[in-house]
PDB file of C-alpha atoms in Angstrom:
ATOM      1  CA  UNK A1100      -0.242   7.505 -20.698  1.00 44.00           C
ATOM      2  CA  UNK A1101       0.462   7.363 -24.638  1.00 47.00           C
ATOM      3  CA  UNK A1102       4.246   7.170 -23.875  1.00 76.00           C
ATOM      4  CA  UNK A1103       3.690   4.447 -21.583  1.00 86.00           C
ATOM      5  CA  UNK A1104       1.307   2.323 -24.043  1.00 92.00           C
ATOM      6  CA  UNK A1105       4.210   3.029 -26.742  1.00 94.00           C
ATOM      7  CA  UNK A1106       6.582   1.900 -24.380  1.00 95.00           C
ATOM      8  CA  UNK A1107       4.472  -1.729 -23.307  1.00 97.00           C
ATOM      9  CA  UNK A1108       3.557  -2.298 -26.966  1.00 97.00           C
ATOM     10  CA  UNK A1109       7.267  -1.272 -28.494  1.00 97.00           C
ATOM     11  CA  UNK A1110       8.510  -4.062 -26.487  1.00 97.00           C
ATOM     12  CA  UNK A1111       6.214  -6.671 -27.281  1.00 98.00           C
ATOM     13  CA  UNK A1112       6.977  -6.305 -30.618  1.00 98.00           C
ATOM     14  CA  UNK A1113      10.275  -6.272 -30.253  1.00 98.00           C
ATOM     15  CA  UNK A1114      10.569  -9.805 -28.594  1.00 98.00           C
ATOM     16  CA  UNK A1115       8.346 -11.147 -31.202  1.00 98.00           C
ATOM     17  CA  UNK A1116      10.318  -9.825 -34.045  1.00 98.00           C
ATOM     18  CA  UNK A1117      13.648 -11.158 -32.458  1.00 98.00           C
ATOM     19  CA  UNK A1118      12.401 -14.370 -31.856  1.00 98.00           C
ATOM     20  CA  UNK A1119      11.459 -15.254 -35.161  1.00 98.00           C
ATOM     21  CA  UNK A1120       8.047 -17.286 -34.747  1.00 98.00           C
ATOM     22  CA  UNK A1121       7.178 -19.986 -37.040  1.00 98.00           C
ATOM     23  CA  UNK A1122       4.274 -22.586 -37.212  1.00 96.00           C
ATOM     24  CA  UNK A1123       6.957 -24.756 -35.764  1.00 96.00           C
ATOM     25  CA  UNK A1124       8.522 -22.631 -32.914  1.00 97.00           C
ATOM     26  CA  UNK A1125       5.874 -19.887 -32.241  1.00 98.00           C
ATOM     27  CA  UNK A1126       6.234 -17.369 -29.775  1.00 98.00           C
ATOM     28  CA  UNK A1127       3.786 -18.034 -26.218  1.00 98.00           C
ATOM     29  CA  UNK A1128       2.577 -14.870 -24.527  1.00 98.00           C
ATOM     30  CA  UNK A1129       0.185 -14.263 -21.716  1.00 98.00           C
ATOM     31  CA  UNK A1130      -2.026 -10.868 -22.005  1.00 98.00           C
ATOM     32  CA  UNK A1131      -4.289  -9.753 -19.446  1.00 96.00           C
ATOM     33  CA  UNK A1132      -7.628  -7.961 -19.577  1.00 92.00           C
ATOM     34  CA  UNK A1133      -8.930  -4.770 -17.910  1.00 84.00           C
ATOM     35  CA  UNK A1134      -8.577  -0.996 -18.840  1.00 87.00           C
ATOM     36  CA  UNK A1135      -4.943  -0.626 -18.146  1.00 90.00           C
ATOM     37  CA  UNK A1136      -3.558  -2.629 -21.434  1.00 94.00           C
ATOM     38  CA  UNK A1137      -6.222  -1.188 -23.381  1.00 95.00           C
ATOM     39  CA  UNK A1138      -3.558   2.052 -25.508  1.00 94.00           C
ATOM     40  CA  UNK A1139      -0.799  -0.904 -25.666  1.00 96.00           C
ATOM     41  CA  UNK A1140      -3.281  -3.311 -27.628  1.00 98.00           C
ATOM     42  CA  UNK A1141      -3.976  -0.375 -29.552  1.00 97.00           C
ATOM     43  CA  UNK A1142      -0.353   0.319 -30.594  1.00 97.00           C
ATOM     44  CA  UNK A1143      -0.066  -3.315 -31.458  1.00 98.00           C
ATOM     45  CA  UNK A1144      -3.087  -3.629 -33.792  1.00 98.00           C
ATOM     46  CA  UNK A1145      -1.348  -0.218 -35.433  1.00 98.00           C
ATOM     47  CA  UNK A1146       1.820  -2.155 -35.930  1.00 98.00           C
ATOM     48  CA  UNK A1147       0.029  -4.960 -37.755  1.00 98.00           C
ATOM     49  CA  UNK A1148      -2.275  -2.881 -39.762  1.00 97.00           C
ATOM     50  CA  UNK A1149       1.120  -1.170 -41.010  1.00 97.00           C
ATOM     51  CA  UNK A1150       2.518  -4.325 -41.378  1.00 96.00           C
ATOM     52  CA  UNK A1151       5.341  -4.385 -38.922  1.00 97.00           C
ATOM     53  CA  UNK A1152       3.565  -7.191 -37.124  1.00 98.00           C
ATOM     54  CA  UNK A1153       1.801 -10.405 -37.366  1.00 98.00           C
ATOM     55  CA  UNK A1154       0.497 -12.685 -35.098  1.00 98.00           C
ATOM     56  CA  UNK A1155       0.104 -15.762 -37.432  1.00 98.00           C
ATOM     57  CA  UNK A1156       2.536 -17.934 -35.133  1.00 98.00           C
ATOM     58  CA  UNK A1157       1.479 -16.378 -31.572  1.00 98.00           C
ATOM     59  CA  UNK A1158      -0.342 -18.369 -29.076  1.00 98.00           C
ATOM     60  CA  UNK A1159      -1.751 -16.261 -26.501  1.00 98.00           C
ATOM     61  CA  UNK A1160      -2.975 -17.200 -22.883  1.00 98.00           C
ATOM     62  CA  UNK A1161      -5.219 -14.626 -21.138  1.00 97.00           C
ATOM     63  CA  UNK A1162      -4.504 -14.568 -16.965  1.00 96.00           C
ATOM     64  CA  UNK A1163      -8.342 -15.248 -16.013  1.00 96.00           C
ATOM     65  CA  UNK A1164     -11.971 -15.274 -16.714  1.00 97.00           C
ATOM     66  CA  UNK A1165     -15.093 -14.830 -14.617  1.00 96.00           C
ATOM     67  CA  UNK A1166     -16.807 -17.897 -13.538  1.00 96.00           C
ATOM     68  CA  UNK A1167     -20.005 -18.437 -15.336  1.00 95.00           C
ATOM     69  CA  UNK A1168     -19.483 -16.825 -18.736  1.00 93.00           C
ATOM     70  CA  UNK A1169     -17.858 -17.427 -21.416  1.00 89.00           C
ATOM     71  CA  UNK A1170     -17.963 -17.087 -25.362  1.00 89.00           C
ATOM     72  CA  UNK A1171     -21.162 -15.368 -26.392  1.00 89.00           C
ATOM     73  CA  UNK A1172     -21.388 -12.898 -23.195  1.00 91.00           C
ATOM     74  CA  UNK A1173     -19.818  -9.339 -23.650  1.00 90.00           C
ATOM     75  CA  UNK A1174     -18.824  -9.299 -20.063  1.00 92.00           C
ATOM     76  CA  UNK A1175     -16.421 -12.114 -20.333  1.00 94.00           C
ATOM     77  CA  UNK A1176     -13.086 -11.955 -20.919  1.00 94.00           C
ATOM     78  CA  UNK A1177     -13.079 -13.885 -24.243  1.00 95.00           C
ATOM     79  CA  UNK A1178     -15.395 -11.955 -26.096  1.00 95.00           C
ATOM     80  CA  UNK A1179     -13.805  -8.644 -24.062  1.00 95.00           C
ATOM     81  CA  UNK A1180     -10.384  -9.584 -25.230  1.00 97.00           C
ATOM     82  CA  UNK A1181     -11.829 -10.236 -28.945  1.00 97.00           C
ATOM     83  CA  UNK A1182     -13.074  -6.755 -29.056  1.00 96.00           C
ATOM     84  CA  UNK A1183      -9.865  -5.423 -27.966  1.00 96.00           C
ATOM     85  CA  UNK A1184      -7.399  -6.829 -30.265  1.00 98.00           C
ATOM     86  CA  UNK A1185      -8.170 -10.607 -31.338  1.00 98.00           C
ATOM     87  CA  UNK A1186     -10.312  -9.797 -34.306  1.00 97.00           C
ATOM     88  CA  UNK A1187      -8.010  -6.882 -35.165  1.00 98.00           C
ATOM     89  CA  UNK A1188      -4.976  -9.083 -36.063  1.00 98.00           C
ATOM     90  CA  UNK A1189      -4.110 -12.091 -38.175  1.00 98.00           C
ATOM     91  CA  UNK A1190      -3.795 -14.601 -35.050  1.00 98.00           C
ATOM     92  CA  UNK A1191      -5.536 -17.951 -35.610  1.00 98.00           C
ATOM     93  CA  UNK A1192      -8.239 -18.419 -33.736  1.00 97.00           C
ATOM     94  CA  UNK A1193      -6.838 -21.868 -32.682  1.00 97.00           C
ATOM     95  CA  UNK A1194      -3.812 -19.906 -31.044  1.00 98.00           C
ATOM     96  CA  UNK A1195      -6.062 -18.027 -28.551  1.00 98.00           C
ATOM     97  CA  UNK A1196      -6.430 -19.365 -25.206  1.00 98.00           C
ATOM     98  CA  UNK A1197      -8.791 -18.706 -22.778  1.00 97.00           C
ATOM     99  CA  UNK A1198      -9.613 -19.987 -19.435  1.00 97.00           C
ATOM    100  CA  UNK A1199     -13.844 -21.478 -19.908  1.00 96.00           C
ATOM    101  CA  UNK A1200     -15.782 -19.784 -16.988  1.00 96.00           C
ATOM    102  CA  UNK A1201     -18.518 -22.038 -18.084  1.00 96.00           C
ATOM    103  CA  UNK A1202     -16.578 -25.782 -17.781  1.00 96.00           C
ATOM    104  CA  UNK A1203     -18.099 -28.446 -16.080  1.00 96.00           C
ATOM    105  CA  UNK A1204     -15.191 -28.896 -14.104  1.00 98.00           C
ATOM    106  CA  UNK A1205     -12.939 -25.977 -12.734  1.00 97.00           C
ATOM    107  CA  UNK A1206     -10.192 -27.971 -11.768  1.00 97.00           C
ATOM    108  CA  UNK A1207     -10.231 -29.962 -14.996  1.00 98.00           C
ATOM    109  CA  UNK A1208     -10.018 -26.428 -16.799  1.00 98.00           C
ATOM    110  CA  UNK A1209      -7.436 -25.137 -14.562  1.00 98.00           C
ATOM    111  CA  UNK A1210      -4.939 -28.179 -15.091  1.00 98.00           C
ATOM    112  CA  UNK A1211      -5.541 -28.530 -19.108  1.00 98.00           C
ATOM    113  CA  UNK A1212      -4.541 -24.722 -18.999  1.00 98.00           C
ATOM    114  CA  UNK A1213      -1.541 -25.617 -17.308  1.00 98.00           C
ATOM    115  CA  UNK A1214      -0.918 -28.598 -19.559  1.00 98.00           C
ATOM    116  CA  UNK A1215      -1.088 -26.568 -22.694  1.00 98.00           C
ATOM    117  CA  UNK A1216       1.104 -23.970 -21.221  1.00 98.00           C
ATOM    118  CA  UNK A1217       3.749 -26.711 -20.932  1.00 98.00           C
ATOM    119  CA  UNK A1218       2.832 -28.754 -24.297  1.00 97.00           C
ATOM    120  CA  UNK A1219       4.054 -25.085 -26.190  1.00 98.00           C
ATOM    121  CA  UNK A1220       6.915 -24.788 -23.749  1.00 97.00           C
ATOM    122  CA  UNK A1221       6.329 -22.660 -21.285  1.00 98.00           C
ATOM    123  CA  UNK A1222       5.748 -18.353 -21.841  1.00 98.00           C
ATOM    124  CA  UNK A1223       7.888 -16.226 -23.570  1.00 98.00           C
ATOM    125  CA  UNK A1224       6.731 -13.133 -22.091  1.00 98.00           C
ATOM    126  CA  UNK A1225       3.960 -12.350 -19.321  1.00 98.00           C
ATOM    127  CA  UNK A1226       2.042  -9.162 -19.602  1.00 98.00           C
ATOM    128  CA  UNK A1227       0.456  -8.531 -16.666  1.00 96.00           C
ATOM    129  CA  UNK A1228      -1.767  -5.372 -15.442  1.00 94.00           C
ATOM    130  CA  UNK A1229      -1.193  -4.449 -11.427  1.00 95.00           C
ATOM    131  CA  UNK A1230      -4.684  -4.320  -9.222  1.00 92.00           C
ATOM    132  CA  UNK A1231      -5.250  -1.704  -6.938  1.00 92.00           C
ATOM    133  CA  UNK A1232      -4.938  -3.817  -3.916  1.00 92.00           C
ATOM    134  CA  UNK A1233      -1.903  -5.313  -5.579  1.00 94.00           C
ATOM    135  CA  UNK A1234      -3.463  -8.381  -7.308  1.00 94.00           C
ATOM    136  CA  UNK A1235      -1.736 -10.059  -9.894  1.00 96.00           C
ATOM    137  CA  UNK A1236      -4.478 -11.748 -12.756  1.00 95.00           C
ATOM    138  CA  UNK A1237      -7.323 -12.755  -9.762  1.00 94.00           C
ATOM    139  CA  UNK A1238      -4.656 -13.733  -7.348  1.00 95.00           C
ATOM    140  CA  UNK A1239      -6.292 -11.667  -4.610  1.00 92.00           C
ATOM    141  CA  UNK A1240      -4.291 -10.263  -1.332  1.00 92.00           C
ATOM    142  CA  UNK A1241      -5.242 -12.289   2.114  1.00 84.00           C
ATOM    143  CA  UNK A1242      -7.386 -14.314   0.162  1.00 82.00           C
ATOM    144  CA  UNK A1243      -6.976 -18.352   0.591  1.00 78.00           C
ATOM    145  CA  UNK A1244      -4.280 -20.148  -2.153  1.00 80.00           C
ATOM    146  CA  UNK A1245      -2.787 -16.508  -2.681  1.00 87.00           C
ATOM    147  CA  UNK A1246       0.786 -17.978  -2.123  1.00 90.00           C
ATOM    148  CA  UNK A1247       3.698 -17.246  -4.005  1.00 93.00           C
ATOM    149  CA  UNK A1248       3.412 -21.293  -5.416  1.00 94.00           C
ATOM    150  CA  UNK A1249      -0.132 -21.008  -6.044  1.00 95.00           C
ATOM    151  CA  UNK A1250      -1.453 -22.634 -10.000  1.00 97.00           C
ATOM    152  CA  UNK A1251      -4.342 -22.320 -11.950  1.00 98.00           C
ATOM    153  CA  UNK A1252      -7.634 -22.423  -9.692  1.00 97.00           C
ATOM    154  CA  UNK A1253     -10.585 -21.028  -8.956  1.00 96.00           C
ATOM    155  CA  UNK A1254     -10.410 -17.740  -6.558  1.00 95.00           C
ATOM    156  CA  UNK A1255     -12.827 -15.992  -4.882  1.00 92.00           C
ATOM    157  CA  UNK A1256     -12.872 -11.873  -5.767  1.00 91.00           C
ATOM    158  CA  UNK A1257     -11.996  -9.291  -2.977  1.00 88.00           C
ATOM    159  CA  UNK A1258     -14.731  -6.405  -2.569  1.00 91.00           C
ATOM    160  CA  UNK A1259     -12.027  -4.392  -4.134  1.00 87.00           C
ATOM    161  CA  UNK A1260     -11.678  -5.813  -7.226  1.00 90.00           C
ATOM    162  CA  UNK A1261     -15.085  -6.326  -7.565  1.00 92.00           C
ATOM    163  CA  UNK A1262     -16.172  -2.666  -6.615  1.00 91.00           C
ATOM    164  CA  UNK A1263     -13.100  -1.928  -9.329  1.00 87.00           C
ATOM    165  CA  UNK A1264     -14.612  -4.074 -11.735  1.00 89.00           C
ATOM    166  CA  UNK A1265     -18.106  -2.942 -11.535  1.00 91.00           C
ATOM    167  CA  UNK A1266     -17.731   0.083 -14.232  1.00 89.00           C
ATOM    168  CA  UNK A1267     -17.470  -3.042 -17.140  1.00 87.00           C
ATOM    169  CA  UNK A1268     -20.983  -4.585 -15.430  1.00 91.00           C
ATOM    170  CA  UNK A1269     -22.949  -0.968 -15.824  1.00 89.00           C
ATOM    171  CA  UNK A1270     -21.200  -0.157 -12.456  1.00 90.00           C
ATOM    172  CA  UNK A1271     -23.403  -1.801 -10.580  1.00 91.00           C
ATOM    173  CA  UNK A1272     -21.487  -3.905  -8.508  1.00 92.00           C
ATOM    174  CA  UNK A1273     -24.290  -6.741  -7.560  1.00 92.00           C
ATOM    175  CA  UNK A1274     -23.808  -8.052 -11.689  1.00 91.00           C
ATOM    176  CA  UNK A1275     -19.882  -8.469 -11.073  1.00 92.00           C
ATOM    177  CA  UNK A1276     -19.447 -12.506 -10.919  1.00 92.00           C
ATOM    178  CA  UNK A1277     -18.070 -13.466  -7.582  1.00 94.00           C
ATOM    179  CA  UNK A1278     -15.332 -15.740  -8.416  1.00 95.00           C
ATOM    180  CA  UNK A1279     -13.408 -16.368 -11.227  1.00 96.00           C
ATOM    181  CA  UNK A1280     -10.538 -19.029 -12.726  1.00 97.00           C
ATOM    182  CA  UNK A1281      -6.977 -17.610 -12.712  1.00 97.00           C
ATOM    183  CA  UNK A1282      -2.854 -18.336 -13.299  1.00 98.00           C
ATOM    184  CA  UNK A1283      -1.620 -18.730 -10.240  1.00 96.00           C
ATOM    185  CA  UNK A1284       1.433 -16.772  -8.825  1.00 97.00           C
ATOM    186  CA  UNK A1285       4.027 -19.609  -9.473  1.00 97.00           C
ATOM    187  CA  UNK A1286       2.633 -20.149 -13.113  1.00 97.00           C
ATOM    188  CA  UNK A1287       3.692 -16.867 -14.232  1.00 97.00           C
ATOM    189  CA  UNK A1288       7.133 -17.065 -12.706  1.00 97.00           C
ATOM    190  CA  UNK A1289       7.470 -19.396 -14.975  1.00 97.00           C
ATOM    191  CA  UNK A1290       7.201 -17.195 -17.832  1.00 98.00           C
ATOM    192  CA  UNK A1291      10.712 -16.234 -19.355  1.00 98.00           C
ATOM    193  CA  UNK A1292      10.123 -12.318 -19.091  1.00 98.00           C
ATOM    194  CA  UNK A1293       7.163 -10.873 -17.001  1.00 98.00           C
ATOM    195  CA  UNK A1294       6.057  -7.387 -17.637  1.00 98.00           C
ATOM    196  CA  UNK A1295       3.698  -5.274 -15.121  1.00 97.00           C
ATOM    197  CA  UNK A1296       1.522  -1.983 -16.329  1.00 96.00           C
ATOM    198  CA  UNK A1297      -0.083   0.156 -14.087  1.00 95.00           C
ATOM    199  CA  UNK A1298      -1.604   3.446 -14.678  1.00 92.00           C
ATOM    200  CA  UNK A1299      -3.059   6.063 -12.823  1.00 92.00           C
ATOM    201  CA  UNK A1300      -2.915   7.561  -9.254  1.00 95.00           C
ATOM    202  CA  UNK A1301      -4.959   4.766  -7.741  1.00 94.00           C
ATOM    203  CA  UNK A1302      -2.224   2.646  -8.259  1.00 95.00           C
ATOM    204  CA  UNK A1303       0.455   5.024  -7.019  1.00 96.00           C
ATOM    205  CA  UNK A1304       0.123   3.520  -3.100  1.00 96.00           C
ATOM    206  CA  UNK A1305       0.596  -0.298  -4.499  1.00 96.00           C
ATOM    207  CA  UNK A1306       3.393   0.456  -7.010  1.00 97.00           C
ATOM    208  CA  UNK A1307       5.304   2.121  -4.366  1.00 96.00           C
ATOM    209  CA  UNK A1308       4.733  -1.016  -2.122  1.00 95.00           C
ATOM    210  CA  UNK A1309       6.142  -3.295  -4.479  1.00 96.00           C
ATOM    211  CA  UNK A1310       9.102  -0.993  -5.484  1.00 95.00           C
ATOM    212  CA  UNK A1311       9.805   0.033  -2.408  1.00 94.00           C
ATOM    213  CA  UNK A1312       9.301  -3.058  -0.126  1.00 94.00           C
ATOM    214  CA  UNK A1313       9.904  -6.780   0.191  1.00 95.00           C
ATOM    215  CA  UNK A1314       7.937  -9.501  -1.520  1.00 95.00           C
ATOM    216  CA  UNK A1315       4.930 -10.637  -0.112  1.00 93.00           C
ATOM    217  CA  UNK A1316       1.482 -12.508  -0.678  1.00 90.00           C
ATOM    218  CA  UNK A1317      -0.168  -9.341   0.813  1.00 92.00           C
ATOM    219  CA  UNK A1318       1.004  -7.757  -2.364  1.00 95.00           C
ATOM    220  CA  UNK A1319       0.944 -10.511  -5.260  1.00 96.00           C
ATOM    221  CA  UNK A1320       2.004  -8.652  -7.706  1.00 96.00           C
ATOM    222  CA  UNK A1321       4.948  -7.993  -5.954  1.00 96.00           C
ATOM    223  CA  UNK A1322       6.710 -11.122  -6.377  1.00 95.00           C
ATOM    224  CA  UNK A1323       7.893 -10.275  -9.527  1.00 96.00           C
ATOM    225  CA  UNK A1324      10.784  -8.965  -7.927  1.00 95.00           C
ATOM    226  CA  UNK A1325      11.955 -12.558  -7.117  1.00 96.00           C
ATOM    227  CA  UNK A1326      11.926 -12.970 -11.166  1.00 97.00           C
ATOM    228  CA  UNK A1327      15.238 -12.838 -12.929  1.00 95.00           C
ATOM    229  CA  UNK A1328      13.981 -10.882 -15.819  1.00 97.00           C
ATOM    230  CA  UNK A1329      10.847  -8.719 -15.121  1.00 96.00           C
ATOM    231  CA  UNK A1330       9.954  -4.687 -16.312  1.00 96.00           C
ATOM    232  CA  UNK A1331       7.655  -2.376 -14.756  1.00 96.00           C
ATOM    233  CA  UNK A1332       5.744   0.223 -17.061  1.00 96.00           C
ATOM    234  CA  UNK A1333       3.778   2.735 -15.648  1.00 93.00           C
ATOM    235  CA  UNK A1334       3.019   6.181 -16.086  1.00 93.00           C
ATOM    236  CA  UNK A1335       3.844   9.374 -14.211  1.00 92.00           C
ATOM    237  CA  UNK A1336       0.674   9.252 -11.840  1.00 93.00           C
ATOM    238  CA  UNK A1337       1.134   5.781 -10.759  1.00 94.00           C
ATOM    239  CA  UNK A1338       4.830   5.985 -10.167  1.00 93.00           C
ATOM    240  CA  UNK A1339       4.229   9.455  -8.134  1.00 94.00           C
ATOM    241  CA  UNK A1340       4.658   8.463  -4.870  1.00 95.00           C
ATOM    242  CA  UNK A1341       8.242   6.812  -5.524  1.00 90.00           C
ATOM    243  CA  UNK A1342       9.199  10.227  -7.161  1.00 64.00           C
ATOM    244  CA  UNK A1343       8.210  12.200  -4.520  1.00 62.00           C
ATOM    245  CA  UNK A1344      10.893   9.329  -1.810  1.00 58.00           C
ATOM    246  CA  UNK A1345      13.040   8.955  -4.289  1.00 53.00           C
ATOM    247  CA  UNK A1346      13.402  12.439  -6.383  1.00 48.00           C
ATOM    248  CA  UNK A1347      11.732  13.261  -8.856  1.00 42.00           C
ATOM    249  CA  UNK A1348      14.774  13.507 -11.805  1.00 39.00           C
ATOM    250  CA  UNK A1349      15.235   9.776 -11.074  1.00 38.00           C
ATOM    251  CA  UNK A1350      12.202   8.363 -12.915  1.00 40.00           C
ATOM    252  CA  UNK A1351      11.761   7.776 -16.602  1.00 42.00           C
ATOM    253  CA  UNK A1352       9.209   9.543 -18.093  1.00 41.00           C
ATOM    254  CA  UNK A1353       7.923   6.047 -19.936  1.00 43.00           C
TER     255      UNK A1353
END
């Protein structure tokens, strides 16, 4: 797992530092939330605190947020993701973005998102954590405006991501919020470079799906094989199944 957070946060870094972001031409990445990007923040607040890093000219867009919190309530993303790494760094506050789970209007939200997305350009790089039922952000499987052009919305939650989910809400699974705002499918393939994490053996049976198989809305985060520059990181556990079809001298150990 440390490898594999090296590996995530190494290149990060190294896209930011080769782009060369300044006030007037920053560098636009989306991040999401969850456990499984938790060791790569990590390595990234270490580059900053040793000063190999800064975030002064990074806007960031987060993939989701629960609907019905927001800024104040530890269970959201926001303050989750300010925990993590925002109040770590040196990025301006006025460079984080946020979907509001607490807007007055959800589709509103959900097309400014996709408005400021565009006003900076479009994404430099996605970073993206795999489900265990293959989500992508809250872009559930089987789940109505899952589609491979779907955009910013509102989504209802599967019972699998919100049984998953339920260890953040005192795993108790009735305080997990129902539905929540996400990027949709065709927003990130609109991101220059995607990159997928997954970790652990619960994710072994999806990450073999999506290496192994064709594209499809039953497995969202699968499409990013349709993108023409996308990188999957994962550990040993979660790539285990494709060792054990493929052999197991043919995966890297990242």
């Amino acid at each position: 797992m440390i490898r594999t957070d090296i590996t995530a946060a190494t290149h990060i870094a190294q896209k930011i530092l080769a782009f060369r972001p300044s006030a007037l031409r920053p560098f636009v990445i989306g991040l999401p939330t969850g456990s499984t990007p938790v060791g790569t923040y990590n390595h990234l607040i270490q580059l900053h605190k040793t000063k190999k890093l800064s975030f002064e000219h990074i806007y960031t867009f987060n993939m989701d947020e629960y609907v019905g919190l927001g800024k104040g309530q530890p269970e959201s993303f926001y303050e989750t993701m300010r925990e993590l790494l925002f109040k770590h760094i040196d990025i301006p506050e006025q460079n984080i973005n946020i979907l509001n789970g607490k807007a007055s209007s959800f589709v509103e939200e959900c097309s400014r998102y996709e408005r400021k997305i565009r006003s900076l350009g479009g994404i430099h790089l996605f970073v993206g954590g795999v489900g265990v039922n293959g989500h992508l952000a809250f872009n559930e499987p089987g789940e109505p405006g899952t589609s491979f052009d779907s955009r910013t919305r509102r989504v209802a939650l599967s019972q699998v991501t919100i049984k998953a989910n339920a260890r953040f809400f005192s795993d108790n699974e009735a305080q997990v919020p129902r539905k929540a705002l996400t990027v949709g499918l065709a927003t990130i393939m609109e991101a220059k470079e995607i990159m997928l994490l997954a970790a652990g053996l619960q994710k072994a049976p999806v990450i073999k799906k999506i290496i192994e198989e064709q594209p499809s809305d039953l497995v969202p985060a699968s499409i990013v094989k349709k993108h023409q520059k996308s990188l999957l990181v994962c550990d040993l556990d979660a790539a285990s199944l494709v060792r054990k079809s493929i052999g197991h001298d043919s995966i890297d150990n990242d």
